[in-house]
Each structure stands twice: as structure tokens, then as C-alpha cells.
mmCIF file of C-alpha atoms in Angstrom:
data_model
loop_
_atom_site.group_PDB
_atom_site.id
_atom_site.type_symbol
_atom_site.label_atom_id
_atom_site.label_comp_id
_atom_site.label_asym_id
_atom_site.label_seq_id
_atom_site.Cartn_x
_atom_site.Cartn_y
_atom_site.Cartn_z
ATOM 1 C CA UNK A 1 84.454 124.707 93.642
ATOM 2 C CA UNK A 2 85.010 126.866 90.544
ATOM 3 C CA UNK A 3 86.415 125.629 87.243
ATOM 4 C CA UNK A 4 89.557 127.635 87.968
ATOM 5 C CA UNK A 5 89.994 125.889 91.331
ATOM 6 C CA UNK A 6 89.477 122.458 89.776
ATOM 7 C CA UNK A 7 91.960 123.306 87.043
ATOM 8 C CA UNK A 8 94.572 124.396 89.569
ATOM 9 C CA UNK A 9 94.232 121.202 91.626
ATOM 10 C CA UNK A 10 94.328 119.017 88.503
ATOM 11 C CA UNK A 11 97.373 120.843 87.152
ATOM 12 C CA UNK A 12 99.237 120.387 90.423
ATOM 13 C CA UNK A 13 98.557 116.647 90.285
ATOM 14 C CA UNK A 14 99.411 116.407 86.586
ATOM 15 C CA UNK A 15 102.653 118.327 87.010
ATOM 16 C CA UNK A 16 103.887 115.767 89.501
ATOM 17 C CA UNK A 17 102.921 112.846 87.248
ATOM 18 C CA UNK A 18 103.594 114.140 83.752
ATOM 19 C CA UNK A 19 106.653 116.368 84.096
ATOM 20 C CA UNK A 20 108.785 113.267 84.751
ATOM 21 C CA UNK A 21 107.586 111.679 81.492
ATOM 22 C CA UNK A 22 108.109 114.904 79.553
ATOM 23 C CA UNK A 23 111.626 115.310 80.944
ATOM 24 C CA UNK A 24 112.578 111.763 79.945
ATOM 25 C CA UNK A 25 111.207 112.038 76.408
ATOM 26 C CA UNK A 26 112.516 115.543 75.682
ATOM 27 C CA UNK A 27 115.964 114.890 77.151
ATOM 28 C CA UNK A 28 116.308 111.680 75.197
ATOM 29 C CA UNK A 29 115.228 113.526 72.072
ATOM 30 C CA UNK A 30 117.304 116.689 72.386
ATOM 31 C CA UNK A 31 120.116 115.633 74.708
ATOM 32 C CA UNK A 32 120.594 115.464 78.454
ATOM 33 C CA UNK A 33 123.343 118.094 78.396
ATOM 34 C CA UNK A 34 120.893 120.981 78.024
ATOM 35 C CA UNK A 35 118.612 119.961 80.846
ATOM 36 C CA UNK A 36 117.805 123.588 81.702
ATOM 37 C CA UNK A 37 116.425 124.136 78.197
ATOM 38 C CA UNK A 38 114.192 121.063 78.500
ATOM 39 C CA UNK A 39 112.927 122.188 81.909
ATOM 40 C CA UNK A 40 112.084 125.606 80.450
ATOM 41 C CA UNK A 41 109.969 123.954 77.744
ATOM 42 C CA UNK A 42 108.085 121.931 80.343
ATOM 43 C CA UNK A 43 107.515 124.982 82.534
ATOM 44 C CA UNK A 44 106.122 126.882 79.540
ATOM 45 C CA UNK A 45 103.774 123.979 78.780
ATOM 46 C CA UNK A 46 102.224 124.092 82.250
ATOM 47 C CA UNK A 47 102.152 127.912 82.208
ATOM 48 C CA UNK A 48 100.008 127.812 79.073
ATOM 49 C CA UNK A 49 97.645 125.383 80.796
ATOM 50 C CA UNK A 50 97.196 127.794 83.727
ATOM 51 C CA UNK A 51 96.355 130.537 81.231
ATOM 52 C CA UNK A 52 93.961 128.535 79.040
ATOM 53 C CA UNK A 53 92.125 126.048 81.276
ATOM 54 C CA UNK A 54 90.427 128.534 83.656
ATOM 55 C CA UNK A 55 88.713 130.174 80.647
ATOM 56 C CA UNK A 56 88.260 127.335 78.170
ATOM 57 C CA UNK A 57 87.629 124.558 80.667
ATOM 58 C CA UNK A 58 89.597 121.406 81.436
ATOM 59 C CA UNK A 59 90.314 119.367 78.270
ATOM 60 C CA UNK A 60 88.743 115.940 77.870
ATOM 61 C CA UNK A 61 92.251 114.447 77.831
ATOM 62 C CA UNK A 62 94.390 116.766 80.028
ATOM 63 C CA UNK A 63 97.593 114.726 79.645
ATOM 64 C CA UNK A 64 97.177 114.543 75.872
ATOM 65 C CA UNK A 65 96.648 118.319 75.768
ATOM 66 C CA UNK A 66 99.902 118.861 77.680
ATOM 67 C CA UNK A 67 101.854 116.508 75.405
ATOM 68 C CA UNK A 68 100.540 118.255 72.280
ATOM 69 C CA UNK A 69 101.506 121.683 73.622
ATOM 70 C CA UNK A 70 104.937 120.389 74.698
ATOM 71 C CA UNK A 71 105.563 119.031 71.179
ATOM 72 C CA UNK A 72 104.529 122.360 69.630
ATOM 73 C CA UNK A 73 106.750 124.326 72.006
ATOM 74 C CA UNK A 74 109.704 122.057 71.223
ATOM 75 C CA UNK A 75 109.115 122.455 67.477
ATOM 76 C CA UNK A 76 108.746 126.234 67.717
ATOM 77 C CA UNK A 77 111.841 126.559 69.883
ATOM 78 C CA UNK A 78 113.988 124.920 67.228
ATOM 79 C CA UNK A 79 112.465 126.828 64.357
ATOM 80 C CA UNK A 80 112.647 130.284 65.924
ATOM 81 C CA UNK A 81 115.620 130.232 68.247
ATOM 82 C CA UNK A 82 118.914 130.036 66.357
ATOM 83 C CA UNK A 83 120.863 129.790 69.611
ATOM 84 C CA UNK A 84 119.138 126.570 70.541
ATOM 85 C CA UNK A 85 119.529 125.314 66.976
ATOM 86 C CA UNK A 86 123.269 125.773 67.260
ATOM 87 C CA UNK A 87 123.335 123.939 70.585
ATOM 88 C CA UNK A 88 121.920 120.879 68.854
ATOM 89 C CA UNK A 89 123.452 121.467 65.418
ATOM 90 C CA UNK A 90 124.886 118.005 64.890
ATOM 91 C CA UNK A 91 121.719 116.178 65.867
ATOM 92 C CA UNK A 92 119.553 118.585 63.867
ATOM 93 C CA UNK A 93 121.621 118.204 60.697
ATOM 94 C CA UNK A 94 121.727 114.413 60.836
ATOM 95 C CA UNK A 95 118.118 113.901 62.020
ATOM 96 C CA UNK A 96 116.146 117.021 60.983
ATOM 97 C CA UNK A 97 112.786 115.267 60.813
ATOM 98 C CA UNK A 98 113.278 113.395 64.084
ATOM 99 C CA UNK A 99 114.285 116.588 65.918
ATOM 100 C CA UNK A 100 111.007 118.266 65.072
ATOM 101 C CA UNK A 101 108.765 115.299 65.828
ATOM 102 C CA UNK A 102 108.585 114.402 69.504
ATOM 103 C CA UNK A 103 106.543 111.328 70.407
ATOM 104 C CA UNK A 104 104.799 110.791 73.739
ATOM 105 C CA UNK A 105 103.516 107.308 72.940
ATOM 106 C CA UNK A 106 103.407 105.042 76.001
ATOM 107 C CA UNK A 107 106.203 102.765 74.793
ATOM 108 C CA UNK A 108 108.398 105.777 73.952
ATOM 109 C CA UNK A 109 107.871 107.227 77.438
ATOM 110 C CA UNK A 110 108.828 103.924 79.103
ATOM 111 C CA UNK A 111 111.905 103.454 76.921
ATOM 112 C CA UNK A 112 112.993 107.064 77.378
ATOM 113 C CA UNK A 113 112.542 106.941 81.145
ATOM 114 C CA UNK A 114 114.771 103.912 81.545
ATOM 115 C CA UNK A 115 117.323 105.152 78.998
ATOM 116 C CA UNK A 116 117.580 108.453 80.855
ATOM 117 C CA UNK A 117 118.165 106.774 84.212
ATOM 118 C CA UNK A 118 120.959 104.670 82.706
ATOM 119 C CA UNK A 119 122.441 107.813 81.128
ATOM 120 C CA UNK A 120 122.406 109.759 84.399
ATOM 121 C CA UNK A 121 123.969 106.773 86.167
ATOM 122 C CA UNK A 122 127.062 107.102 83.950
ATOM 123 C CA UNK A 123 130.138 106.550 86.074
ATOM 124 C CA UNK A 124 131.734 110.013 85.827
ATOM 125 C CA UNK A 125 129.146 111.353 88.262
ATOM 126 C CA UNK A 126 129.582 110.758 91.983
ATOM 127 C CA UNK A 127 127.536 107.931 93.489
ATOM 128 C CA UNK A 128 125.236 110.360 95.324
ATOM 129 C CA UNK A 129 125.144 112.676 92.313
ATOM 130 C CA UNK A 130 123.717 109.900 90.130
ATOM 131 C CA UNK A 131 121.040 108.975 92.644
ATOM 132 C CA UNK A 132 120.023 112.545 93.531
ATOM 133 C CA UNK A 133 119.814 113.653 89.901
ATOM 134 C CA UNK A 134 117.839 110.572 88.874
ATOM 135 C CA UNK A 135 115.392 111.000 91.752
ATOM 136 C CA UNK A 136 114.891 114.685 91.004
ATOM 137 C CA UNK A 137 114.643 114.970 87.221
ATOM 138 C CA UNK A 138 113.518 111.459 86.304
ATOM 139 C CA UNK A 139 111.400 110.464 89.291
ATOM 140 C CA UNK A 140 110.026 113.875 90.227
ATOM 141 C CA UNK A 141 111.046 113.840 93.907
ATOM 142 C CA UNK A 142 111.620 117.131 95.685
ATOM 143 C CA UNK A 143 114.865 118.048 97.450
ATOM 144 C CA UNK A 144 113.169 117.341 100.784
ATOM 145 C CA UNK A 145 111.993 113.901 99.639
ATOM 146 C CA UNK A 146 115.465 113.019 98.354
ATOM 147 C CA UNK A 147 116.992 114.131 101.663
ATOM 148 C CA UNK A 148 114.621 111.818 103.574
ATOM 149 C CA UNK A 149 115.334 108.948 101.196
ATOM 150 C CA UNK A 150 119.092 109.288 101.670
ATOM 151 C CA UNK A 151 118.964 110.089 105.406
ATOM 152 C CA UNK A 152 120.583 113.434 104.597
ATOM 153 C CA UNK A 153 119.582 117.121 104.845
ATOM 154 C CA UNK A 154 118.227 119.509 102.230
ATOM 155 C CA UNK A 155 121.304 121.723 102.020
ATOM 156 C CA UNK A 156 123.596 118.752 101.396
ATOM 157 C CA UNK A 157 121.274 117.438 98.672
ATOM 158 C CA UNK A 158 121.113 120.883 97.016
ATOM 159 C CA UNK A 159 124.911 120.988 96.809
ATOM 160 C CA UNK A 160 125.075 117.475 95.355
ATOM 161 C CA UNK A 161 122.438 118.365 92.734
ATOM 162 C CA UNK A 162 124.221 121.599 91.808
ATOM 163 C CA UNK A 163 127.528 119.795 91.263
ATOM 164 C CA UNK A 164 125.849 116.988 89.293
ATOM 165 C CA UNK A 165 124.103 119.453 86.974
ATOM 166 C CA UNK A 166 127.374 121.303 86.412
ATOM 167 C CA UNK A 167 129.029 118.020 85.468
ATOM 168 C CA UNK A 168 126.230 117.347 82.967
ATOM 169 C CA UNK A 169 126.837 120.700 81.263
ATOM 170 C CA UNK A 170 130.589 120.174 81.098
ATOM 171 C CA UNK A 171 130.635 116.522 80.037
ATOM 172 C CA UNK A 172 129.873 114.708 76.816
ATOM 173 C CA UNK A 173 126.885 112.870 78.247
ATOM 174 C CA UNK A 174 124.835 111.100 75.642
ATOM 175 C CA UNK A 175 121.920 108.722 75.592
ATOM 176 C CA UNK A 176 122.899 105.668 73.595
ATOM 177 C CA UNK A 177 122.478 101.944 73.318
ATOM 178 C CA UNK A 178 124.636 100.413 76.040
ATOM 179 C CA UNK A 179 126.791 97.321 75.903
ATOM 180 C CA UNK A 180 126.244 94.473 78.363
ATOM 181 C CA UNK A 181 129.271 95.590 80.372
ATOM 182 C CA UNK A 182 128.019 99.203 80.514
ATOM 183 C CA UNK A 183 124.603 98.068 81.736
ATOM 184 C CA UNK A 184 126.193 95.948 84.466
ATOM 185 C CA UNK A 185 128.391 98.852 85.609
ATOM 186 C CA UNK A 186 125.349 101.109 86.046
ATOM 187 C CA UNK A 187 122.883 98.578 87.449
ATOM 188 C CA UNK A 188 123.657 99.227 91.124
ATOM 189 C CA UNK A 189 122.783 102.922 90.810
ATOM 190 C CA UNK A 190 119.729 102.221 88.629
ATOM 191 C CA UNK A 191 118.338 99.659 91.083
ATOM 192 C CA UNK A 192 118.945 101.944 94.061
ATOM 193 C CA UNK A 193 117.116 104.788 92.293
ATOM 194 C CA UNK A 194 114.084 102.585 91.617
ATOM 195 C CA UNK A 195 114.195 101.200 95.175
ATOM 196 C CA UNK A 196 114.210 104.688 96.734
ATOM 197 C CA UNK A 197 111.399 105.786 94.423
ATOM 198 C CA UNK A 198 109.253 102.831 95.536
ATOM 199 C CA UNK A 199 110.013 103.546 99.204
ATOM 200 C CA UNK A 200 108.835 107.151 98.900
ATOM 201 C CA UNK A 201 105.620 105.882 97.337
ATOM 202 C CA UNK A 202 105.105 103.103 99.880
ATOM 203 C CA UNK A 203 105.756 105.190 102.983
ATOM 204 C CA UNK A 204 106.093 108.904 102.258
ATOM 205 C CA UNK A 205 107.653 110.889 105.094
ATOM 206 C CA UNK A 206 107.112 114.328 103.561
ATOM 207 C CA UNK A 207 103.539 114.378 102.212
ATOM 208 C CA UNK A 208 100.072 114.150 103.749
ATOM 209 C CA UNK A 209 99.485 111.013 101.668
ATOM 210 C CA UNK A 210 101.382 108.197 103.381
ATOM 211 C CA UNK A 211 100.917 106.038 100.270
ATOM 212 C CA UNK A 212 101.590 107.500 96.804
ATOM 213 C CA UNK A 213 100.331 104.996 94.257
ATOM 214 C CA UNK A 214 101.773 106.909 91.280
ATOM 215 C CA UNK A 215 105.339 106.522 92.577
ATOM 216 C CA UNK A 216 104.813 102.829 93.387
ATOM 217 C CA UNK A 217 103.520 102.159 89.871
ATOM 218 C CA UNK A 218 106.372 104.156 88.370
ATOM 219 C CA UNK A 219 108.976 102.123 90.259
ATOM 220 C CA UNK A 220 107.358 98.782 89.446
ATOM 221 C CA UNK A 221 106.990 99.669 85.759
ATOM 222 C CA UNK A 222 110.672 100.612 85.588
ATOM 223 C CA UNK A 223 111.533 97.267 87.161
ATOM 224 C CA UNK A 224 109.345 95.411 84.656
ATOM 225 C CA UNK A 225 111.034 97.293 81.805
ATOM 226 C CA UNK A 226 114.412 96.158 83.125
ATOM 227 C CA UNK A 227 113.216 92.553 83.132
ATOM 228 C CA UNK A 228 112.712 92.845 79.374
ATOM 229 C CA UNK A 229 116.438 93.541 78.937
ATOM 230 C CA UNK A 230 118.401 90.283 79.026
ATOM 231 C CA UNK A 231 121.624 91.788 80.398
ATOM 232 C CA UNK A 232 119.684 93.507 83.209
ATOM 233 C CA UNK A 233 118.096 90.279 84.490
ATOM 234 C CA UNK A 234 120.273 89.968 87.566
ATOM 235 C CA UNK A 235 119.519 88.218 90.875
ATOM 236 C CA UNK A 236 119.409 91.697 92.460
ATOM 237 C CA UNK A 237 116.661 92.803 90.064
ATOM 238 C CA UNK A 238 114.580 89.678 90.741
ATOM 239 C CA UNK A 239 115.013 90.248 94.488
ATOM 240 C CA UNK A 240 113.923 93.875 94.135
ATOM 241 C CA UNK A 241 110.843 92.943 92.108
ATOM 242 C CA UNK A 242 110.004 90.261 94.673
ATOM 243 C CA UNK A 243 110.210 92.874 97.423
ATOM 244 C CA UNK A 244 108.005 95.278 95.441
ATOM 245 C CA UNK A 245 105.329 92.615 94.897
ATOM 246 C CA UNK A 246 105.243 91.525 98.545
ATOM 247 C CA UNK A 247 105.013 95.130 99.750
ATOM 248 C CA UNK A 248 102.476 96.245 97.142
ATOM 249 C CA UNK A 249 100.242 93.256 97.947
ATOM 250 C CA UNK A 250 99.326 94.910 101.268
ATOM 251 C CA UNK A 251 98.458 98.389 99.965
ATOM 252 C CA UNK A 252 94.672 97.996 100.250
ATOM 253 C CA UNK A 253 94.967 97.039 103.923
ATOM 254 C CA UNK A 254 97.321 99.846 105.020
ATOM 255 C CA UNK A 255 94.706 102.629 105.092
ATOM 256 C CA UNK A 256 91.330 102.155 106.807
ATOM 257 C CA UNK A 257 87.925 103.266 105.535
ATOM 258 C CA UNK A 258 88.306 106.249 107.894
ATOM 259 C CA UNK A 259 91.530 107.173 106.038
ATOM 260 C CA UNK A 260 93.757 106.277 109.006
ATOM 261 C CA UNK A 261 97.000 104.283 108.905
ATOM 262 C CA UNK A 262 96.637 100.607 109.828
ATOM 263 C CA UNK A 263 99.745 99.039 111.394
ATOM 264 C CA UNK A 264 100.859 95.653 110.085
ATOM 265 C CA UNK A 265 99.509 93.498 112.917
ATOM 266 C CA UNK A 266 96.030 95.078 112.579
ATOM 267 C CA UNK A 267 95.741 94.739 108.803
ATOM 268 C CA UNK A 268 92.900 92.742 107.253
ATOM 269 C CA UNK A 269 94.812 89.929 105.548
ATOM 270 C CA UNK A 270 91.807 89.110 103.359
ATOM 271 C CA UNK A 271 92.561 92.362 101.519
ATOM 272 C CA UNK A 272 96.075 91.274 100.600
ATOM 273 C CA UNK A 273 96.532 90.756 96.861
ATOM 274 C CA UNK A 274 97.284 87.042 96.499
ATOM 275 C CA UNK A 275 98.215 87.410 92.825
ATOM 276 C CA UNK A 276 100.958 89.866 93.728
ATOM 277 C CA UNK A 277 102.157 87.577 96.524
ATOM 278 C CA UNK A 278 102.336 84.679 94.057
ATOM 279 C CA UNK A 279 104.264 86.840 91.589
ATOM 280 C CA UNK A 280 106.565 87.878 94.420
ATOM 281 C CA UNK A 281 107.190 84.188 95.199
ATOM 282 C CA UNK A 282 108.166 83.557 91.562
ATOM 283 C CA UNK A 283 110.647 86.435 91.533
ATOM 284 C CA UNK A 284 111.867 85.304 94.966
ATOM 285 C CA UNK A 285 112.809 81.849 93.651
ATOM 286 C CA UNK A 286 114.644 83.417 90.695
ATOM 287 C CA UNK A 287 116.526 85.769 93.021
ATOM 288 C CA UNK A 288 117.760 82.962 95.263
ATOM 289 C CA UNK A 289 118.722 80.607 92.425
ATOM 290 C CA UNK A 290 122.352 81.760 92.780
ATOM 291 C CA UNK A 291 124.524 82.150 95.930
ATOM 292 C CA UNK A 292 125.024 85.946 95.700
ATOM 293 C CA UNK A 293 123.131 88.094 98.223
ATOM 294 C CA UNK A 294 122.348 91.819 98.148
ATOM 295 C CA UNK A 295 120.385 94.145 100.407
ATOM 296 C CA UNK A 296 117.377 93.450 98.182
ATOM 297 C CA UNK A 297 117.662 89.720 98.857
ATOM 298 C CA UNK A 298 117.517 90.289 102.611
ATOM 299 C CA UNK A 299 114.605 92.718 102.364
ATOM 300 C CA UNK A 300 112.716 90.410 100.023
ATOM 301 C CA UNK A 301 113.252 87.510 102.446
ATOM 302 C CA UNK A 302 111.898 89.603 105.334
ATOM 303 C CA UNK A 303 108.930 90.721 103.215
ATOM 304 C CA UNK A 304 108.265 87.088 102.293
ATOM 305 C CA UNK A 305 108.011 86.080 105.961
ATOM 306 C CA UNK A 306 105.619 88.972 106.539
ATOM 307 C CA UNK A 307 103.214 87.279 104.129
ATOM 308 C CA UNK A 308 103.128 84.216 106.416
ATOM 309 C CA UNK A 309 100.917 83.691 109.455
ATOM 310 C CA UNK A 310 102.145 85.252 112.680
ATOM 311 C CA UNK A 311 104.077 82.945 114.997
ATOM 312 C CA UNK A 312 107.166 82.858 117.192
ATOM 313 C CA UNK A 313 108.962 80.738 114.573
ATOM 314 C CA UNK A 314 108.231 83.346 111.915
ATOM 315 C CA UNK A 315 109.835 86.092 114.032
ATOM 316 C CA UNK A 316 112.841 83.897 114.769
ATOM 317 C CA UNK A 317 113.432 83.562 111.021
ATOM 318 C CA UNK A 318 113.011 87.318 110.537
ATOM 319 C CA UNK A 319 115.427 88.093 113.386
ATOM 320 C CA UNK A 320 117.990 85.706 111.915
ATOM 321 C CA UNK A 321 117.713 87.476 108.544
ATOM 322 C CA UNK A 322 118.198 90.877 110.204
ATOM 323 C CA UNK A 323 121.268 89.560 112.057
ATOM 324 C CA UNK A 324 122.883 88.663 108.733
ATOM 325 C CA UNK A 325 121.570 91.771 106.956
ATOM 326 C CA UNK A 326 123.146 94.022 109.572
ATOM 327 C CA UNK A 327 126.566 92.536 108.829
ATOM 328 C CA UNK A 328 126.515 93.812 105.228
ATOM 329 C CA UNK A 329 124.301 96.883 105.596
ATOM 330 C CA UNK A 330 124.558 98.583 108.973
ATOM 331 C CA UNK A 331 121.945 101.313 108.498
ATOM 332 C CA UNK A 332 119.712 102.980 111.140
ATOM 333 C CA UNK A 333 116.529 101.501 109.641
ATOM 334 C CA UNK A 334 117.935 97.942 109.593
ATOM 335 C CA UNK A 335 119.147 98.313 113.188
ATOM 336 C CA UNK A 336 115.753 99.565 114.433
ATOM 337 C CA UNK A 337 113.786 96.955 112.508
ATOM 338 C CA UNK A 338 116.024 94.263 113.973
ATOM 339 C CA UNK A 339 115.271 95.563 117.494
ATOM 340 C CA UNK A 340 111.532 95.308 116.756
ATOM 341 C CA UNK A 341 111.977 91.706 115.583
ATOM 342 C CA UNK A 342 114.112 91.046 118.681
ATOM 343 C CA UNK A 343 111.232 92.232 120.887
ATOM 344 C CA UNK A 344 108.915 89.750 119.198
ATOM 345 C CA UNK A 345 111.264 86.879 120.030
ATOM 346 C CA UNK A 346 112.703 87.859 123.429
ATOM 347 C CA UNK A 347 110.236 90.444 124.767
ATOM 348 C CA UNK A 348 110.201 94.220 125.077
ATOM 349 C CA UNK A 349 112.363 94.477 128.196
ATOM 350 C CA UNK A 350 115.317 92.755 126.535
ATOM 351 C CA UNK A 351 114.762 94.765 123.333
ATOM 352 C CA UNK A 352 115.113 97.990 125.356
ATOM 353 C CA UNK A 353 118.596 96.833 126.303
ATOM 354 C CA UNK A 354 119.352 96.166 122.641
ATOM 355 C CA UNK A 355 118.289 99.637 121.490
ATOM 356 C CA UNK A 356 120.779 101.208 123.899
ATOM 357 C CA UNK A 357 123.446 100.216 121.351
ATOM 358 C CA UNK A 358 121.936 102.641 118.819
ATOM 359 C CA UNK A 359 124.519 105.324 117.961
ATOM 360 C CA UNK A 360 122.865 107.181 115.064
ATOM 361 C CA UNK A 361 120.751 110.360 115.025
ATOM 362 C CA UNK A 362 117.555 110.022 117.030
ATOM 363 C CA UNK A 363 114.834 109.986 114.373
ATOM 364 C CA UNK A 364 111.068 109.698 114.301
ATOM 365 C CA UNK A 365 111.364 105.926 113.845
ATOM 366 C CA UNK A 366 113.705 105.667 116.851
ATOM 367 C CA UNK A 367 111.288 107.434 119.216
ATOM 368 C CA UNK A 368 108.275 105.601 117.788
ATOM 369 C CA UNK A 369 109.969 102.266 118.457
ATOM 370 C CA UNK A 370 110.809 103.331 122.018
ATOM 371 C CA UNK A 371 107.166 104.257 122.488
ATOM 372 C CA UNK A 372 106.175 100.758 121.422
ATOM 373 C CA UNK A 373 108.812 99.058 123.600
ATOM 374 C CA UNK A 374 107.836 100.956 126.748
ATOM 375 C CA UNK A 375 104.093 100.401 126.199
ATOM 376 C CA UNK A 376 102.668 98.382 129.130
ATOM 377 C CA UNK A 377 106.039 98.585 130.871
ATOM 378 C CA UNK A 378 106.128 102.323 131.530
ATOM 379 C CA UNK A 379 103.208 104.018 129.783
ATOM 380 C CA UNK A 380 104.216 107.510 130.877
ATOM 381 C CA UNK A 381 107.641 107.100 129.287
ATOM 382 C CA UNK A 382 106.062 105.474 126.236
ATOM 383 C CA UNK A 383 103.812 108.536 125.772
ATOM 384 C CA UNK A 384 106.788 110.880 126.015
ATOM 385 C CA UNK A 385 108.588 108.977 123.283
ATOM 386 C CA UNK A 386 105.506 108.991 121.058
ATOM 387 C CA UNK A 387 105.254 112.768 121.587
ATOM 388 C CA UNK A 388 108.839 113.189 120.426
ATOM 389 C CA UNK A 389 108.046 111.068 117.362
ATOM 390 C CA UNK A 390 105.033 113.286 116.587
ATOM 391 C CA UNK A 391 107.226 116.387 116.642
ATOM 392 C CA UNK A 392 109.391 114.827 113.926
ATOM 393 C CA UNK A 393 106.535 113.548 111.742
ATOM 394 C CA UNK A 394 105.003 115.384 108.757
ATOM 395 C CA UNK A 395 102.246 113.188 107.258
ATOM 396 C CA UNK A 396 99.019 113.968 109.113
ATOM 397 C CA UNK A 397 97.866 110.352 108.951
ATOM 398 C CA UNK A 398 100.998 109.133 110.708
ATOM 399 C CA UNK A 399 100.619 111.853 113.337
ATOM 400 C CA UNK A 400 97.037 110.656 113.898
ATOM 401 C CA UNK A 401 98.316 107.084 114.320
ATOM 402 C CA UNK A 402 100.852 108.143 116.963
ATOM 403 C CA UNK A 403 98.237 110.237 118.763
ATOM 404 C CA UNK A 404 95.919 107.226 118.807
ATOM 405 C CA UNK A 405 98.653 105.151 120.463
ATOM 406 C CA UNK A 406 98.977 107.788 123.199
ATOM 407 C CA UNK A 407 95.206 107.736 123.757
ATOM 408 C CA UNK A 408 95.255 103.955 124.064
ATOM 409 C CA UNK A 409 98.008 104.175 126.692
ATOM 410 C CA UNK A 410 95.952 106.663 128.702
ATOM 411 C CA UNK A 411 92.889 104.437 128.521
ATOM 412 C CA UNK A 412 94.906 101.552 129.920
ATOM 413 C CA UNK A 413 95.795 103.718 132.929
ATOM 414 C CA UNK A 414 92.142 104.286 133.809
#
């Protein structure tokens, strides 16, 4: 592989990881209103890397190189472009030194990232507008990834993003220190953004990598930053962090040494991170110290039981939690997961009757579950359902898992 090829691959990876940090810092510094201007600066930064790295070689500290160039571009833009100076006249006149000195220190990035999410979650934007914009510009998710996260389609998400950006340009959005009441008003949207970011990292439906560690770390770090803010320490946040810890504890067991997906019941439990499970237990107790219950409480409770040894009693508890969860959050994923738990308690045949009540769009998860339920009852029908699931699946590793299930069904017929 040539230096140019290595540089291209590295840049692609860095763009995904670093452009989110750059957006947060630059928008906090210069203002969220002129998002297009900030995005242009970031694009120019990466363009310079594509021009320099193939000839000069990859820098010893690629991220540091990008941050230095981004700071220089920001400084030059304000010195040379009078139009942009006028756009930020007030800030420039009151903080001339600050405007020219952008910092990409780790603590500044973390603070800026969280401040930006709270700013975007300002209540004048629509509920979906807040979430879509946060996931795109502050979490780095593509339109396709956002559509999967929200069980929507790309065209709908594009329209939501367009309207949200227009509202940013027309409004008086600002990034400021928030009062306790303002933080509480925005917490629901902030938590949902972080939750959806973690989910895309934990089980990506649009990339070849089923697990995306960078997104998981990003979500967990944002949650930890929230825990440092007294007014943000809500039962919902503790429940969400508990869920993250329980889920993240199993990461090392979800992909085999052959780079294939390992389903939950086949995972090597000795690989589970006991420190994360213990931390999850601590957050879990904090979350349930008050009577209020959110979707994150139910999911954390289910994740907790998944850390326990397999038994009929365990699945009875999980089914009971899903029964109550479904009453407050009747989503396709909760319905299908409940049917799976139901099959563990009452058997596959009765679960097939339960799934007949499903009235939503027939998704990959729906057909995959049917494949599981019909396995050993009607293997031919099970294979057909797995085939339909494959047609709706993008990650190659998940396709390989479904294909392996079909092979196993055929072997049982021999």
C-alpha cells in the first residue's frame, strides 16, 4: 500500500472522528448561527491534508496537525475576510483576542461538545429537528444513520435537517451558561441524542462494522460529562449510564476471533467486563432511588437481567419488564424484543401467535425474529424469513450471521 493510499484511509477515519470535535469547538467559539461557515473551515482543513500528506508523509500526530491547520484557517478567515468579520462583529469587538485563538485542548473539546448539544436542543426547534441536527453536526452521523436511528427514511430526515438549519440562521441562537430550569427543559432531547449515538455504535445497521467503538466512547463520555453537572444528575441520566455500562461490558464477546457476530446466548461470559458491570450496578441503584420511571429505566433493568445467569426465572422477570415498558413506549423494537422474551417463557409456538399482533412495517428485525421462532418447527419457512432479513441487512457481518443460521437449518434437515 502506498503512502497516498494510507493517507487516504487515515483521513477518512480521522474525518469521522475529528470533524465532530472541530464543529463543536469552532461553533462554540464563533457562534452556531453561521454553521455553514464553520463547516467550510473544516472542509478546507481536510482538503489541505489531502494535498500535503501524500507528498510530505503522514504527520507524527495527525489529529494535532489537523487542529493546528484548523486554528490557522479560522484566524486567517477573520483577518482577511471582512464579510465574515462583520458577521461576528459584536463578538470580535468584545473578545478580539479570544476570537483569534481557538483551543482544541481535551477539556475544551468535551465542554464545547456538551454545550453545543444543549444549544441545539433549544426549545424553538422541533423535537425531531433538535435530535437530527445534534446527531448530524455534533455526533457525525450520516442522513442514512439518522434515518435508521429514528425509524424514518432519508428524504424525511433531509427535510427535517433543512428546516432546522434554516431556523438556526433565522434565530438568535447562542451558546451560553444555562440556568437549572433551562438544563431541565433540554435534558430529554440531550439524553435521547446520546442514547441514539450509543445505539449506532453498539449495533450499526448501516456500516460494515457492526460495533463502532468511537461512537460508544463518545456517547459514554458525554454522559460522564453530564454527571459532573449537578442540575443534570437526574434519575434518567443514571439509568442511561447504567444501560451503557451493562451493554458496553459485553463488547469483547460480541465479535469472534474470526470477525463474525456472536449472538448473546453464545457469548463467552468470561470476556464480560466485570468492572463495567459493577459500575452499571452503582448507576442502577441511583436510577431507581426515586419512583419515577423512563424508557431508560426499563432498558437498564432488562440489561441488568442480561448480566445474570440464564434461567426461566430470569426470562420471566425480563418479560414482565417488557410488559410494563410496552405500556409507556409502544415501539416496534420493544414489541419484537418482548415477543423474543415471551418465546423464552412460553415457547416458540405461542410466541408465533403473539407476533401476529405486530402492525408496524416489516423490518429486518421482524423477519429475523420469525426465522428464529420457526427454527425447528418449520425450517423451510424459517429459512425464507432469514432470507428476507438478509435482503434488508447492510452490515456484512450480520449478513454472514443470518447466512450461518440458514446453513445450520439445512444441516438439521440432513
